[in-house]
Protein backbone atom coordinates (compact mmCIF):
# COMPACT_ATOMS: atom_id res chain seq x y z
CA UNK A 1 0.00 0.00 0.00
CA UNK A 2 1.33 3.40 -0.99
CA UNK A 3 0.68 6.44 1.19
CA UNK A 4 1.07 10.13 0.38
CA UNK A 5 2.26 12.27 3.28
CA UNK A 6 1.12 15.78 2.32
CA UNK A 7 3.62 18.47 3.26
CA UNK A 8 2.48 22.09 3.62
CA UNK A 9 4.78 25.01 4.43
CA UNK A 10 4.88 24.71 8.22
CA UNK A 11 4.01 21.01 8.55
CA UNK A 12 6.24 19.49 11.23
CA UNK A 13 4.91 15.99 11.91
CA UNK A 14 5.46 14.78 8.35
CA UNK A 15 8.62 12.89 9.32
CA UNK A 16 6.83 11.11 12.18
CA UNK A 17 4.07 10.07 9.79
CA UNK A 18 6.58 8.86 7.19
CA UNK A 19 8.45 6.90 9.88
CA UNK A 20 5.24 5.26 11.13
CA UNK A 21 4.38 4.00 7.63
CA UNK A 22 7.83 3.15 6.38
CA UNK A 23 9.54 1.71 9.45
CA UNK A 24 6.72 0.40 11.61
CA UNK A 25 3.87 -0.47 9.22
CA UNK A 26 6.51 -1.36 6.61
CA UNK A 27 4.57 -0.02 3.66
CA UNK A 28 5.40 2.60 1.04
CA UNK A 29 5.25 6.32 1.80
CA UNK A 30 6.21 9.42 -0.13
CA UNK A 31 6.30 13.08 0.83
CA UNK A 32 4.01 15.10 -1.43
CA UNK A 33 4.41 18.90 -1.59
CA UNK A 34 1.23 20.92 -1.21
CA UNK A 35 1.23 22.29 -4.76
CA UNK A 36 1.08 18.79 -6.30
CA UNK A 37 -1.83 18.38 -8.68
CA UNK A 38 -2.36 14.64 -8.70
CA UNK A 39 -2.69 11.98 -6.01
CA UNK A 40 -3.78 9.21 -8.34
CA UNK A 41 -0.74 7.10 -7.59
CA UNK A 42 -1.55 6.79 -3.90
CA UNK A 43 -3.81 4.41 -2.03
CA UNK A 44 -4.02 6.44 1.17
CA UNK A 45 -3.66 10.15 1.97
CA UNK A 46 -2.13 11.39 5.23
CA UNK A 47 -2.30 15.00 6.40
CA UNK A 48 0.27 15.45 9.17
CA UNK A 49 0.34 17.87 12.07
CA UNK A 50 2.20 21.13 12.34
CA UNK A 51 1.51 24.80 11.76
CA UNK A 52 0.68 25.06 8.07
CA UNK A 53 1.07 28.65 6.87
CA UNK A 54 1.95 29.67 10.42
CA UNK A 55 -1.64 29.09 11.61
CA UNK A 56 -2.36 32.55 10.15
CA UNK A 57 -6.00 33.69 10.19
CA UNK A 58 -7.29 30.34 11.53
CA UNK A 59 -5.60 26.97 11.80
CA UNK A 60 -5.78 25.20 8.45
CA UNK A 61 -7.67 28.02 6.75
CA UNK A 62 -4.98 28.82 4.19
CA UNK A 63 -3.70 25.27 3.63
CA UNK A 64 -7.24 24.34 2.74
CA UNK A 65 -6.82 26.28 -0.52
CA UNK A 66 -3.52 24.64 -1.52
CA UNK A 67 -3.76 22.98 -4.96
CA UNK A 68 -3.32 19.50 -3.47
CA UNK A 69 -6.54 19.86 -1.50
CA UNK A 70 -8.63 19.52 -4.66
CA UNK A 71 -6.94 16.15 -5.09
CA UNK A 72 -7.55 15.26 -1.46
CA UNK A 73 -11.24 15.97 -2.03
CA UNK A 74 -11.18 13.76 -5.11
CA UNK A 75 -9.50 10.96 -3.18
CA UNK A 76 -12.09 11.30 -0.42
CA UNK A 77 -14.90 11.10 -2.97
CA UNK A 78 -13.29 8.03 -4.53
CA UNK A 79 -13.40 6.31 -1.14
CA UNK A 80 -9.66 6.26 -0.46
CA UNK A 81 -8.65 6.51 3.19
CA UNK A 82 -7.88 10.14 4.10
CA UNK A 83 -6.44 10.66 7.57
CA UNK A 84 -5.64 14.03 9.16
CA UNK A 85 -3.87 14.41 12.49
CA UNK A 86 -3.82 17.61 14.54
CA UNK A 87 -3.24 20.38 11.97
CA UNK A 88 -4.28 17.81 9.36
CA UNK A 89 -7.62 17.48 11.19
CA UNK A 90 -7.95 21.27 11.31
CA UNK A 91 -7.38 21.44 7.54
CA UNK A 92 -10.03 18.76 6.89
CA UNK A 93 -12.51 20.80 8.96
CA UNK A 94 -11.72 24.03 7.10
CA UNK A 95 -12.04 22.16 3.80
CA UNK A 96 -15.49 20.93 4.81
CA UNK A 97 -14.45 17.29 4.43
CA UNK A 98 -15.42 16.89 8.08
CA UNK A 99 -18.12 18.85 9.91
CA UNK A 100 -17.50 21.37 12.70
CA UNK A 101 -14.67 23.76 13.55
CA UNK A 102 -11.72 24.07 15.87
CA UNK A 103 -10.91 26.77 18.33
CA UNK A 104 -8.57 27.62 21.18
CA UNK A 105 -8.14 25.17 24.04
CA UNK A 106 -10.36 26.14 26.93
CA UNK A 107 -7.26 26.56 29.13
CA UNK A 108 -5.63 28.81 26.47
CA UNK A 109 -2.51 26.68 26.98
CA UNK A 110 -0.62 24.60 24.49
CA UNK A 111 -0.84 21.04 25.79
CA UNK A 112 1.80 18.43 25.07
CA UNK A 113 1.47 15.09 26.86
CA UNK A 114 0.02 11.60 26.69
CA UNK A 115 -3.76 11.31 27.07
CA UNK A 116 -6.11 8.38 27.30
CA UNK A 117 -8.48 7.84 24.41
CA UNK A 118 -11.49 5.59 24.21
CA UNK A 119 -12.26 3.81 20.95
CA UNK A 120 -15.94 4.65 20.52
CA UNK A 121 -16.38 2.93 17.18
CA UNK A 122 -14.23 0.03 16.03
CA UNK A 123 -16.31 -0.78 12.99
CA UNK A 124 -14.33 1.58 10.78
CA UNK A 125 -11.46 1.18 8.33
CA UNK A 126 -9.28 3.07 10.82
CA UNK A 127 -10.06 1.22 14.03
CA UNK A 128 -10.95 -2.39 13.20
CA UNK A 129 -7.82 -3.68 14.99
CA UNK A 130 -8.99 -2.14 18.30
CA UNK A 131 -11.67 -3.43 20.62
CA UNK A 132 -14.80 -1.35 21.08
CA UNK A 133 -14.35 0.70 24.24
CA UNK A 134 -10.60 -0.02 24.32
CA UNK A 135 -8.63 2.65 26.16
CA UNK A 136 -5.36 3.62 24.52
CA UNK A 137 -2.59 6.08 25.35
CA UNK A 138 -1.67 8.55 22.60
CA UNK A 139 0.19 11.88 22.83
CA UNK A 140 -1.46 15.23 22.10
CA UNK A 141 0.36 18.46 21.19
CA UNK A 142 -1.90 21.36 20.33
CA UNK A 143 -3.12 24.82 21.25
CA UNK A 144 -6.31 24.64 19.21
CA UNK A 145 -7.94 21.27 19.67
CA UNK A 146 -11.19 22.44 21.16
CA UNK A 147 -13.59 20.82 18.72
CA UNK A 148 -16.91 22.57 18.23
CA UNK A 149 -20.05 21.76 16.32
CA UNK A 150 -23.68 22.75 16.81
CA UNK A 151 -26.12 20.39 18.52
CA UNK A 152 -27.76 19.31 15.33
CA UNK A 153 -24.41 18.22 13.86
CA UNK A 154 -23.48 16.51 17.12
CA UNK A 155 -26.70 14.50 17.03
CA UNK A 156 -25.91 13.37 13.49
CA UNK A 157 -22.34 12.42 14.46
CA UNK A 158 -23.62 10.37 17.37
CA UNK A 159 -26.38 8.73 15.39
CA UNK A 160 -24.05 7.62 12.59
CA UNK A 161 -21.23 6.43 14.84
CA UNK A 162 -18.97 9.14 13.38
CA UNK A 163 -17.41 9.88 16.76
CA UNK A 164 -14.46 7.50 16.59
CA UNK A 165 -12.31 8.58 19.56
CA UNK A 166 -13.15 10.46 22.75
CA UNK A 167 -10.91 11.58 25.60
CA UNK A 168 -11.18 9.10 28.45
CA UNK A 169 -11.37 10.80 31.84
CA UNK A 170 -10.04 14.33 31.69
CA UNK A 171 -10.80 16.34 28.56
CA UNK A 172 -7.59 18.29 27.79
CA UNK A 173 -9.07 21.01 25.55
CA UNK A 174 -12.79 21.48 26.24
CA UNK A 175 -14.06 19.81 23.06
CA UNK A 176 -17.77 19.13 22.63
CA UNK A 177 -18.79 15.71 24.00
CA UNK A 178 -15.06 14.96 24.74
CA UNK A 179 -14.47 14.45 21.03
CA UNK A 180 -10.89 13.57 20.05
CA UNK A 181 -11.55 12.24 16.54
CA UNK A 182 -14.42 12.05 14.04
CA UNK A 183 -14.98 10.61 10.60
CA UNK A 184 -17.21 11.53 7.67
CA UNK A 185 -20.49 9.78 7.06
CA UNK A 186 -19.01 7.54 4.40
CA UNK A 187 -16.34 6.40 6.86
CA UNK A 188 -13.21 7.00 4.80
CA UNK A 189 -12.11 10.40 6.14
CA UNK A 190 -10.86 10.54 9.73
CA UNK A 191 -9.54 13.53 11.65
CA UNK A 192 -8.15 13.45 15.18
CA UNK A 193 -6.17 15.77 17.45
CA UNK A 194 -3.97 13.13 19.18
CA UNK A 195 -0.94 11.79 17.31
CA UNK A 196 -1.06 8.00 16.74
CA UNK A 197 1.98 8.32 14.44
CA UNK A 198 4.00 9.28 17.50
CA UNK A 199 2.93 6.13 19.32
CA UNK A 200 4.15 3.33 17.07
CA UNK A 201 7.21 2.06 18.97
CA UNK A 202 7.41 0.96 22.65
CA UNK A 203 10.93 2.35 22.78
CA UNK A 204 9.51 5.84 22.18
CA UNK A 205 6.85 5.67 24.87
CA UNK A 206 4.15 3.41 23.51
CA UNK A 207 2.79 1.68 20.43
CA UNK A 208 -0.97 2.07 20.84
CA UNK A 209 -1.17 4.10 17.63
CA UNK A 210 0.15 1.37 15.37
CA UNK A 211 -3.15 -0.53 15.23
CA UNK A 212 -4.75 2.46 13.52
CA UNK A 213 -2.36 2.17 10.58
CA UNK A 214 -2.66 -1.62 10.61
CA UNK A 215 -6.44 -1.25 10.36
CA UNK A 216 -6.12 0.93 7.27
CA UNK A 217 -3.76 -1.58 5.69
CA UNK A 218 -6.01 -4.54 6.52
CA UNK A 219 -9.02 -2.88 4.93
CA UNK A 220 -7.01 -1.96 1.84
CA UNK A 221 -5.66 -5.51 1.46
CA UNK A 222 -9.13 -7.00 1.79
CA UNK A 223 -10.74 -4.68 -0.77
CA UNK A 224 -7.74 -5.07 -3.04
CA UNK A 225 -7.98 -8.87 -2.93
CA UNK A 226 -11.67 -8.70 -3.80
CA UNK A 227 -11.03 -6.35 -6.71
CA UNK A 228 -8.16 -8.47 -8.00
CA UNK B 1 -9.92 52.16 -4.76
CA UNK B 2 -12.21 50.59 -2.21
CA UNK B 3 -11.22 50.36 1.40
CA UNK B 4 -12.99 47.43 3.01
CA UNK B 5 -13.08 46.98 6.76
CA UNK B 6 -13.99 43.47 7.88
CA UNK B 7 -14.93 42.57 11.45
CA UNK B 8 -14.97 38.89 12.37
CA UNK B 9 -16.44 37.82 15.70
CA UNK B 10 -17.19 34.52 17.37
CA UNK B 11 -20.83 33.50 17.21
CA UNK B 12 -22.71 34.12 20.41
CA UNK B 13 -23.31 30.41 20.93
CA UNK B 14 -19.55 29.76 20.95
CA UNK B 15 -17.57 30.21 24.15
CA UNK B 16 -14.62 32.59 23.87
CA UNK B 17 -11.82 31.41 26.19
CA UNK B 18 -9.65 34.45 25.34
CA UNK B 19 -12.46 36.86 26.09
CA UNK B 20 -13.13 35.12 29.40
CA UNK B 21 -9.45 35.43 30.40
CA UNK B 22 -9.35 39.12 29.48
CA UNK B 23 -12.57 39.78 31.35
CA UNK B 24 -11.20 38.23 34.54
CA UNK B 25 -7.97 40.19 34.13
CA UNK B 26 -9.90 43.46 33.83
CA UNK B 27 -11.84 42.56 36.99
CA UNK B 28 -8.57 41.89 38.84
CA UNK B 29 -7.27 45.30 37.71
CA UNK B 30 -10.25 46.89 39.43
CA UNK B 31 -12.47 47.70 36.45
CA UNK B 32 -15.95 47.03 37.71
CA UNK B 33 -19.01 46.10 35.73
CA UNK B 34 -17.32 44.56 32.69
CA UNK B 35 -19.87 41.86 32.09
CA UNK B 36 -18.55 40.32 28.94
CA UNK B 37 -15.52 40.47 26.63
CA UNK B 38 -15.57 38.96 23.16
CA UNK B 39 -12.41 38.95 21.08
CA UNK B 40 -12.57 39.19 17.32
CA UNK B 41 -10.51 40.12 14.29
CA UNK B 42 -10.31 43.29 12.26
CA UNK B 43 -9.03 43.29 8.69
CA UNK B 44 -8.52 46.04 6.12
CA UNK B 45 -8.56 45.27 2.43
CA UNK B 46 -7.63 47.72 -0.33
CA UNK B 47 -9.38 46.63 -3.53
CA UNK B 48 -9.02 48.13 -6.97
CA UNK B 49 -12.22 49.68 -8.36
CA UNK B 50 -12.94 47.92 -11.63
CA UNK B 51 -16.66 48.51 -11.65
CA UNK B 52 -17.19 45.07 -10.13
CA UNK B 53 -19.93 44.06 -7.71
CA UNK B 54 -17.79 44.85 -4.70
CA UNK B 55 -20.36 43.79 -2.15
CA UNK B 56 -20.77 40.33 -3.70
CA UNK B 57 -17.00 39.93 -3.86
CA UNK B 58 -16.52 40.91 -0.22
CA UNK B 59 -19.29 38.56 0.92
CA UNK B 60 -17.67 35.75 -1.03
CA UNK B 61 -14.26 36.43 0.55
CA UNK B 62 -15.77 36.59 4.02
CA UNK B 63 -17.72 33.37 3.60
CA UNK B 64 -14.92 31.35 2.06
CA UNK B 65 -11.74 32.50 3.80
CA UNK B 66 -11.89 35.53 6.09
CA UNK B 67 -14.35 33.91 8.48
CA UNK B 68 -15.44 30.38 9.31
CA UNK B 69 -19.25 30.34 9.26
CA UNK B 70 -19.35 27.38 11.67
CA UNK B 71 -18.10 29.48 14.58
CA UNK B 72 -17.84 33.07 13.34
CA UNK B 73 -19.99 35.96 12.12
CA UNK B 74 -18.74 38.83 10.02
CA UNK B 75 -19.73 42.33 9.06
CA UNK B 76 -18.05 44.81 6.79
CA UNK B 77 -17.91 48.45 5.75
CA UNK B 78 -17.00 49.56 2.27
CA UNK B 79 -15.50 52.99 1.61
CA UNK B 80 -15.48 54.09 -2.00
CA UNK B 81 -13.09 56.40 -3.81
CA UNK B 82 -10.23 55.95 -1.39
CA UNK B 83 -6.86 57.17 -2.66
CA UNK B 84 -4.10 54.78 -1.70
Tab-separated table of C-alpha atoms in Angstrom:
chain	number	residue	atom	x	y	z
A	1	UNK	CA	0.000	0.000	0.000
A	2	UNK	CA	1.328	3.398	-0.988
A	3	UNK	CA	0.675	6.440	1.195
A	4	UNK	CA	1.070	10.133	0.378
A	5	UNK	CA	2.259	12.271	3.275
A	6	UNK	CA	1.122	15.777	2.317
A	7	UNK	CA	3.620	18.465	3.265
A	8	UNK	CA	2.482	22.090	3.618
A	9	UNK	CA	4.778	25.005	4.431
A	10	UNK	CA	4.880	24.711	8.224
A	11	UNK	CA	4.014	21.005	8.549
A	12	UNK	CA	6.242	19.486	11.225
A	13	UNK	CA	4.905	15.987	11.906
A	14	UNK	CA	5.461	14.780	8.352
A	15	UNK	CA	8.623	12.892	9.316
A	16	UNK	CA	6.826	11.110	12.175
A	17	UNK	CA	4.070	10.070	9.788
A	18	UNK	CA	6.576	8.858	7.193
A	19	UNK	CA	8.449	6.904	9.875
A	20	UNK	CA	5.242	5.261	11.126
A	21	UNK	CA	4.378	4.004	7.634
A	22	UNK	CA	7.832	3.148	6.383
A	23	UNK	CA	9.544	1.715	9.449
A	24	UNK	CA	6.720	0.405	11.606
A	25	UNK	CA	3.867	-0.469	9.223
A	26	UNK	CA	6.515	-1.358	6.606
A	27	UNK	CA	4.567	-0.018	3.659
A	28	UNK	CA	5.404	2.600	1.044
A	29	UNK	CA	5.246	6.318	1.803
A	30	UNK	CA	6.208	9.421	-0.125
A	31	UNK	CA	6.304	13.083	0.826
A	32	UNK	CA	4.014	15.101	-1.433
A	33	UNK	CA	4.415	18.896	-1.589
A	34	UNK	CA	1.225	20.922	-1.209
A	35	UNK	CA	1.233	22.285	-4.764
A	36	UNK	CA	1.077	18.786	-6.295
A	37	UNK	CA	-1.835	18.383	-8.676
A	38	UNK	CA	-2.357	14.637	-8.703
A	39	UNK	CA	-2.691	11.982	-6.012
A	40	UNK	CA	-3.780	9.213	-8.345
A	41	UNK	CA	-0.735	7.099	-7.585
A	42	UNK	CA	-1.554	6.791	-3.903
A	43	UNK	CA	-3.813	4.410	-2.029
A	44	UNK	CA	-4.024	6.437	1.173
A	45	UNK	CA	-3.656	10.146	1.973
A	46	UNK	CA	-2.132	11.391	5.231
A	47	UNK	CA	-2.302	14.995	6.405
A	48	UNK	CA	0.269	15.452	9.174
A	49	UNK	CA	0.338	17.867	12.065
A	50	UNK	CA	2.202	21.134	12.339
A	51	UNK	CA	1.510	24.796	11.759
A	52	UNK	CA	0.677	25.056	8.070
A	53	UNK	CA	1.065	28.648	6.873
A	54	UNK	CA	1.948	29.667	10.424
A	55	UNK	CA	-1.638	29.094	11.613
A	56	UNK	CA	-2.364	32.552	10.148
A	57	UNK	CA	-5.996	33.693	10.193
A	58	UNK	CA	-7.294	30.336	11.528
A	59	UNK	CA	-5.601	26.968	11.795
A	60	UNK	CA	-5.785	25.197	8.452
A	61	UNK	CA	-7.671	28.022	6.746
A	62	UNK	CA	-4.981	28.825	4.191
A	63	UNK	CA	-3.704	25.270	3.627
A	64	UNK	CA	-7.239	24.339	2.736
A	65	UNK	CA	-6.824	26.279	-0.521
A	66	UNK	CA	-3.522	24.641	-1.515
A	67	UNK	CA	-3.755	22.981	-4.963
A	68	UNK	CA	-3.322	19.497	-3.469
A	69	UNK	CA	-6.544	19.863	-1.501
A	70	UNK	CA	-8.629	19.520	-4.664
A	71	UNK	CA	-6.940	16.153	-5.090
A	72	UNK	CA	-7.547	15.257	-1.458
A	73	UNK	CA	-11.241	15.972	-2.031
A	74	UNK	CA	-11.182	13.764	-5.108
A	75	UNK	CA	-9.502	10.955	-3.177
A	76	UNK	CA	-12.090	11.298	-0.419
A	77	UNK	CA	-14.895	11.100	-2.965
A	78	UNK	CA	-13.288	8.026	-4.527
A	79	UNK	CA	-13.402	6.311	-1.136
A	80	UNK	CA	-9.661	6.255	-0.456
A	81	UNK	CA	-8.647	6.506	3.189
A	82	UNK	CA	-7.884	10.139	4.105
A	83	UNK	CA	-6.442	10.663	7.570
A	84	UNK	CA	-5.637	14.026	9.163
A	85	UNK	CA	-3.869	14.410	12.490
A	86	UNK	CA	-3.824	17.611	14.540
A	87	UNK	CA	-3.240	20.378	11.970
A	88	UNK	CA	-4.278	17.811	9.362
A	89	UNK	CA	-7.622	17.483	11.189
A	90	UNK	CA	-7.952	21.272	11.313
A	91	UNK	CA	-7.377	21.438	7.537
A	92	UNK	CA	-10.033	18.759	6.894
A	93	UNK	CA	-12.510	20.800	8.957
A	94	UNK	CA	-11.719	24.026	7.101
A	95	UNK	CA	-12.041	22.160	3.803
A	96	UNK	CA	-15.491	20.935	4.806
A	97	UNK	CA	-14.453	17.292	4.427
A	98	UNK	CA	-15.417	16.889	8.080
A	99	UNK	CA	-18.125	18.855	9.915
A	100	UNK	CA	-17.496	21.373	12.704
A	101	UNK	CA	-14.667	23.761	13.552
A	102	UNK	CA	-11.721	24.072	15.874
A	103	UNK	CA	-10.905	26.771	18.329
A	104	UNK	CA	-8.575	27.621	21.184
A	105	UNK	CA	-8.144	25.173	24.044
A	106	UNK	CA	-10.364	26.140	26.929
A	107	UNK	CA	-7.261	26.562	29.134
A	108	UNK	CA	-5.628	28.809	26.474
A	109	UNK	CA	-2.510	26.684	26.983
A	110	UNK	CA	-0.617	24.603	24.495
A	111	UNK	CA	-0.836	21.044	25.794
A	112	UNK	CA	1.799	18.425	25.065
A	113	UNK	CA	1.466	15.087	26.859
A	114	UNK	CA	0.019	11.595	26.690
A	115	UNK	CA	-3.757	11.313	27.071
A	116	UNK	CA	-6.112	8.378	27.304
A	117	UNK	CA	-8.481	7.842	24.412
A	118	UNK	CA	-11.494	5.594	24.205
A	119	UNK	CA	-12.260	3.811	20.951
A	120	UNK	CA	-15.943	4.649	20.516
A	121	UNK	CA	-16.381	2.930	17.183
A	122	UNK	CA	-14.231	0.028	16.033
A	123	UNK	CA	-16.315	-0.775	12.986
A	124	UNK	CA	-14.330	1.584	10.777
A	125	UNK	CA	-11.460	1.179	8.330
A	126	UNK	CA	-9.282	3.071	10.819
A	127	UNK	CA	-10.064	1.221	14.031
A	128	UNK	CA	-10.952	-2.394	13.202
A	129	UNK	CA	-7.819	-3.681	14.994
A	130	UNK	CA	-8.988	-2.139	18.299
A	131	UNK	CA	-11.666	-3.432	20.619
A	132	UNK	CA	-14.805	-1.348	21.079
A	133	UNK	CA	-14.348	0.703	24.238
A	134	UNK	CA	-10.599	-0.018	24.321
A	135	UNK	CA	-8.631	2.645	26.163
A	136	UNK	CA	-5.365	3.619	24.525
A	137	UNK	CA	-2.590	6.076	25.346
A	138	UNK	CA	-1.671	8.549	22.603
A	139	UNK	CA	0.191	11.883	22.826
A	140	UNK	CA	-1.457	15.234	22.098
A	141	UNK	CA	0.359	18.456	21.191
A	142	UNK	CA	-1.899	21.362	20.332
A	143	UNK	CA	-3.118	24.825	21.252
A	144	UNK	CA	-6.312	24.640	19.212
A	145	UNK	CA	-7.936	21.271	19.672
A	146	UNK	CA	-11.191	22.443	21.156
A	147	UNK	CA	-13.590	20.820	18.716
A	148	UNK	CA	-16.907	22.573	18.231
A	149	UNK	CA	-20.054	21.761	16.317
A	150	UNK	CA	-23.684	22.751	16.810
A	151	UNK	CA	-26.120	20.395	18.523
A	152	UNK	CA	-27.758	19.307	15.326
A	153	UNK	CA	-24.415	18.220	13.860
A	154	UNK	CA	-23.485	16.515	17.120
A	155	UNK	CA	-26.696	14.500	17.035
A	156	UNK	CA	-25.915	13.367	13.488
A	157	UNK	CA	-22.340	12.422	14.462
A	158	UNK	CA	-23.623	10.367	17.369
A	159	UNK	CA	-26.377	8.731	15.394
A	160	UNK	CA	-24.047	7.621	12.593
A	161	UNK	CA	-21.231	6.433	14.836
A	162	UNK	CA	-18.974	9.135	13.383
A	163	UNK	CA	-17.413	9.876	16.760
A	164	UNK	CA	-14.464	7.497	16.592
A	165	UNK	CA	-12.311	8.584	19.556
A	166	UNK	CA	-13.152	10.462	22.754
A	167	UNK	CA	-10.914	11.576	25.604
A	168	UNK	CA	-11.178	9.100	28.451
A	169	UNK	CA	-11.369	10.797	31.837
A	170	UNK	CA	-10.045	14.332	31.694
A	171	UNK	CA	-10.802	16.345	28.560
A	172	UNK	CA	-7.594	18.291	27.788
A	173	UNK	CA	-9.068	21.008	25.554
A	174	UNK	CA	-12.787	21.483	26.239
A	175	UNK	CA	-14.055	19.814	23.063
A	176	UNK	CA	-17.767	19.126	22.629
A	177	UNK	CA	-18.785	15.711	23.999
A	178	UNK	CA	-15.055	14.957	24.745
A	179	UNK	CA	-14.465	14.455	21.034
A	180	UNK	CA	-10.894	13.575	20.048
A	181	UNK	CA	-11.552	12.240	16.543
A	182	UNK	CA	-14.417	12.049	14.041
A	183	UNK	CA	-14.979	10.606	10.596
A	184	UNK	CA	-17.208	11.528	7.665
A	185	UNK	CA	-20.490	9.784	7.062
A	186	UNK	CA	-19.006	7.539	4.402
A	187	UNK	CA	-16.342	6.404	6.864
A	188	UNK	CA	-13.213	7.005	4.795
A	189	UNK	CA	-12.106	10.401	6.137
A	190	UNK	CA	-10.857	10.539	9.733
A	191	UNK	CA	-9.538	13.530	11.648
A	192	UNK	CA	-8.154	13.450	15.184
A	193	UNK	CA	-6.175	15.772	17.451
A	194	UNK	CA	-3.972	13.132	19.181
A	195	UNK	CA	-0.937	11.786	17.315
A	196	UNK	CA	-1.058	7.997	16.738
A	197	UNK	CA	1.975	8.324	14.440
A	198	UNK	CA	4.002	9.282	17.503
A	199	UNK	CA	2.930	6.132	19.318
A	200	UNK	CA	4.147	3.332	17.075
A	201	UNK	CA	7.211	2.060	18.967
A	202	UNK	CA	7.406	0.961	22.652
A	203	UNK	CA	10.934	2.349	22.780
A	204	UNK	CA	9.508	5.843	22.179
A	205	UNK	CA	6.854	5.672	24.873
A	206	UNK	CA	4.147	3.408	23.513
A	207	UNK	CA	2.792	1.677	20.433
A	208	UNK	CA	-0.969	2.068	20.840
A	209	UNK	CA	-1.173	4.100	17.630
A	210	UNK	CA	0.152	1.368	15.365
A	211	UNK	CA	-3.152	-0.534	15.233
A	212	UNK	CA	-4.752	2.457	13.521
A	213	UNK	CA	-2.358	2.171	10.579
A	214	UNK	CA	-2.664	-1.625	10.614
A	215	UNK	CA	-6.444	-1.250	10.364
A	216	UNK	CA	-6.116	0.929	7.265
A	217	UNK	CA	-3.756	-1.578	5.694
A	218	UNK	CA	-6.008	-4.536	6.517
A	219	UNK	CA	-9.023	-2.881	4.926
A	220	UNK	CA	-7.011	-1.962	1.840
A	221	UNK	CA	-5.665	-5.509	1.456
A	222	UNK	CA	-9.133	-7.000	1.787
A	223	UNK	CA	-10.738	-4.678	-0.765
A	224	UNK	CA	-7.738	-5.068	-3.043
A	225	UNK	CA	-7.975	-8.867	-2.927
A	226	UNK	CA	-11.669	-8.696	-3.800
A	227	UNK	CA	-11.031	-6.353	-6.705
A	228	UNK	CA	-8.159	-8.466	-8.003
B	1	UNK	CA	-9.915	52.164	-4.755
B	2	UNK	CA	-12.210	50.585	-2.211
B	3	UNK	CA	-11.219	50.361	1.399
B	4	UNK	CA	-12.992	47.432	3.006
B	5	UNK	CA	-13.077	46.977	6.763
B	6	UNK	CA	-13.990	43.467	7.882
B	7	UNK	CA	-14.933	42.574	11.452
B	8	UNK	CA	-14.967	38.888	12.370
B	9	UNK	CA	-16.436	37.825	15.703
B	10	UNK	CA	-17.191	34.523	17.369
B	11	UNK	CA	-20.833	33.498	17.207
B	12	UNK	CA	-22.709	34.119	20.414
B	13	UNK	CA	-23.313	30.415	20.933
B	14	UNK	CA	-19.551	29.761	20.954
B	15	UNK	CA	-17.565	30.208	24.151
B	16	UNK	CA	-14.622	32.590	23.869
B	17	UNK	CA	-11.816	31.410	26.188
B	18	UNK	CA	-9.645	34.448	25.342
B	19	UNK	CA	-12.462	36.864	26.087
B	20	UNK	CA	-13.126	35.121	29.403
B	21	UNK	CA	-9.450	35.425	30.403
B	22	UNK	CA	-9.345	39.121	29.475
B	23	UNK	CA	-12.574	39.778	31.355
B	24	UNK	CA	-11.200	38.232	34.543
B	25	UNK	CA	-7.967	40.194	34.130
B	26	UNK	CA	-9.905	43.465	33.832
B	27	UNK	CA	-11.836	42.562	36.989
B	28	UNK	CA	-8.573	41.889	38.837
B	29	UNK	CA	-7.272	45.299	37.713
B	30	UNK	CA	-10.246	46.890	39.427
B	31	UNK	CA	-12.473	47.703	36.448
B	32	UNK	CA	-15.954	47.032	37.713
B	33	UNK	CA	-19.007	46.102	35.728
B	34	UNK	CA	-17.319	44.556	32.687
B	35	UNK	CA	-19.869	41.861	32.092
B	36	UNK	CA	-18.553	40.317	28.938
B	37	UNK	CA	-15.522	40.469	26.633
B	38	UNK	CA	-15.569	38.961	23.164
B	39	UNK	CA	-12.407	38.946	21.076
B	40	UNK	CA	-12.572	39.188	17.318
B	41	UNK	CA	-10.508	40.125	14.295
B	42	UNK	CA	-10.314	43.290	12.263
B	43	UNK	CA	-9.026	43.295	8.694
B	44	UNK	CA	-8.518	46.044	6.119
B	45	UNK	CA	-8.558	45.274	2.427
B	46	UNK	CA	-7.633	47.716	-0.333
B	47	UNK	CA	-9.381	46.633	-3.535
B	48	UNK	CA	-9.020	48.128	-6.973
B	49	UNK	CA	-12.225	49.682	-8.357
B	50	UNK	CA	-12.941	47.916	-11.634
B	51	UNK	CA	-16.662	48.514	-11.647
B	52	UNK	CA	-17.194	45.068	-10.134
B	53	UNK	CA	-19.935	44.061	-7.709
B	54	UNK	CA	-17.793	44.846	-4.699
B	55	UNK	CA	-20.362	43.786	-2.152
B	56	UNK	CA	-20.772	40.332	-3.704
B	57	UNK	CA	-16.995	39.935	-3.861
B	58	UNK	CA	-16.521	40.910	-0.219
B	59	UNK	CA	-19.289	38.560	0.915
B	60	UNK	CA	-17.674	35.750	-1.026
B	61	UNK	CA	-14.263	36.435	0.548
B	62	UNK	CA	-15.772	36.586	4.020
B	63	UNK	CA	-17.716	33.370	3.602
B	64	UNK	CA	-14.917	31.349	2.060
B	65	UNK	CA	-11.742	32.497	3.800
B	66	UNK	CA	-11.889	35.528	6.086
B	67	UNK	CA	-14.350	33.913	8.479
B	68	UNK	CA	-15.436	30.379	9.308
B	69	UNK	CA	-19.246	30.339	9.257
B	70	UNK	CA	-19.354	27.381	11.666
B	71	UNK	CA	-18.099	29.479	14.581
B	72	UNK	CA	-17.835	33.070	13.343
B	73	UNK	CA	-19.989	35.957	12.123
B	74	UNK	CA	-18.742	38.829	10.016
B	75	UNK	CA	-19.725	42.330	9.058
B	76	UNK	CA	-18.046	44.814	6.791
B	77	UNK	CA	-17.912	48.449	5.752
B	78	UNK	CA	-16.999	49.555	2.272
B	79	UNK	CA	-15.504	52.989	1.611
B	80	UNK	CA	-15.481	54.088	-1.999
B	81	UNK	CA	-13.088	56.399	-3.815
B	82	UNK	CA	-10.234	55.953	-1.387
B	83	UNK	CA	-6.864	57.175	-2.660
B	84	UNK	CA	-4.100	54.777	-1.705
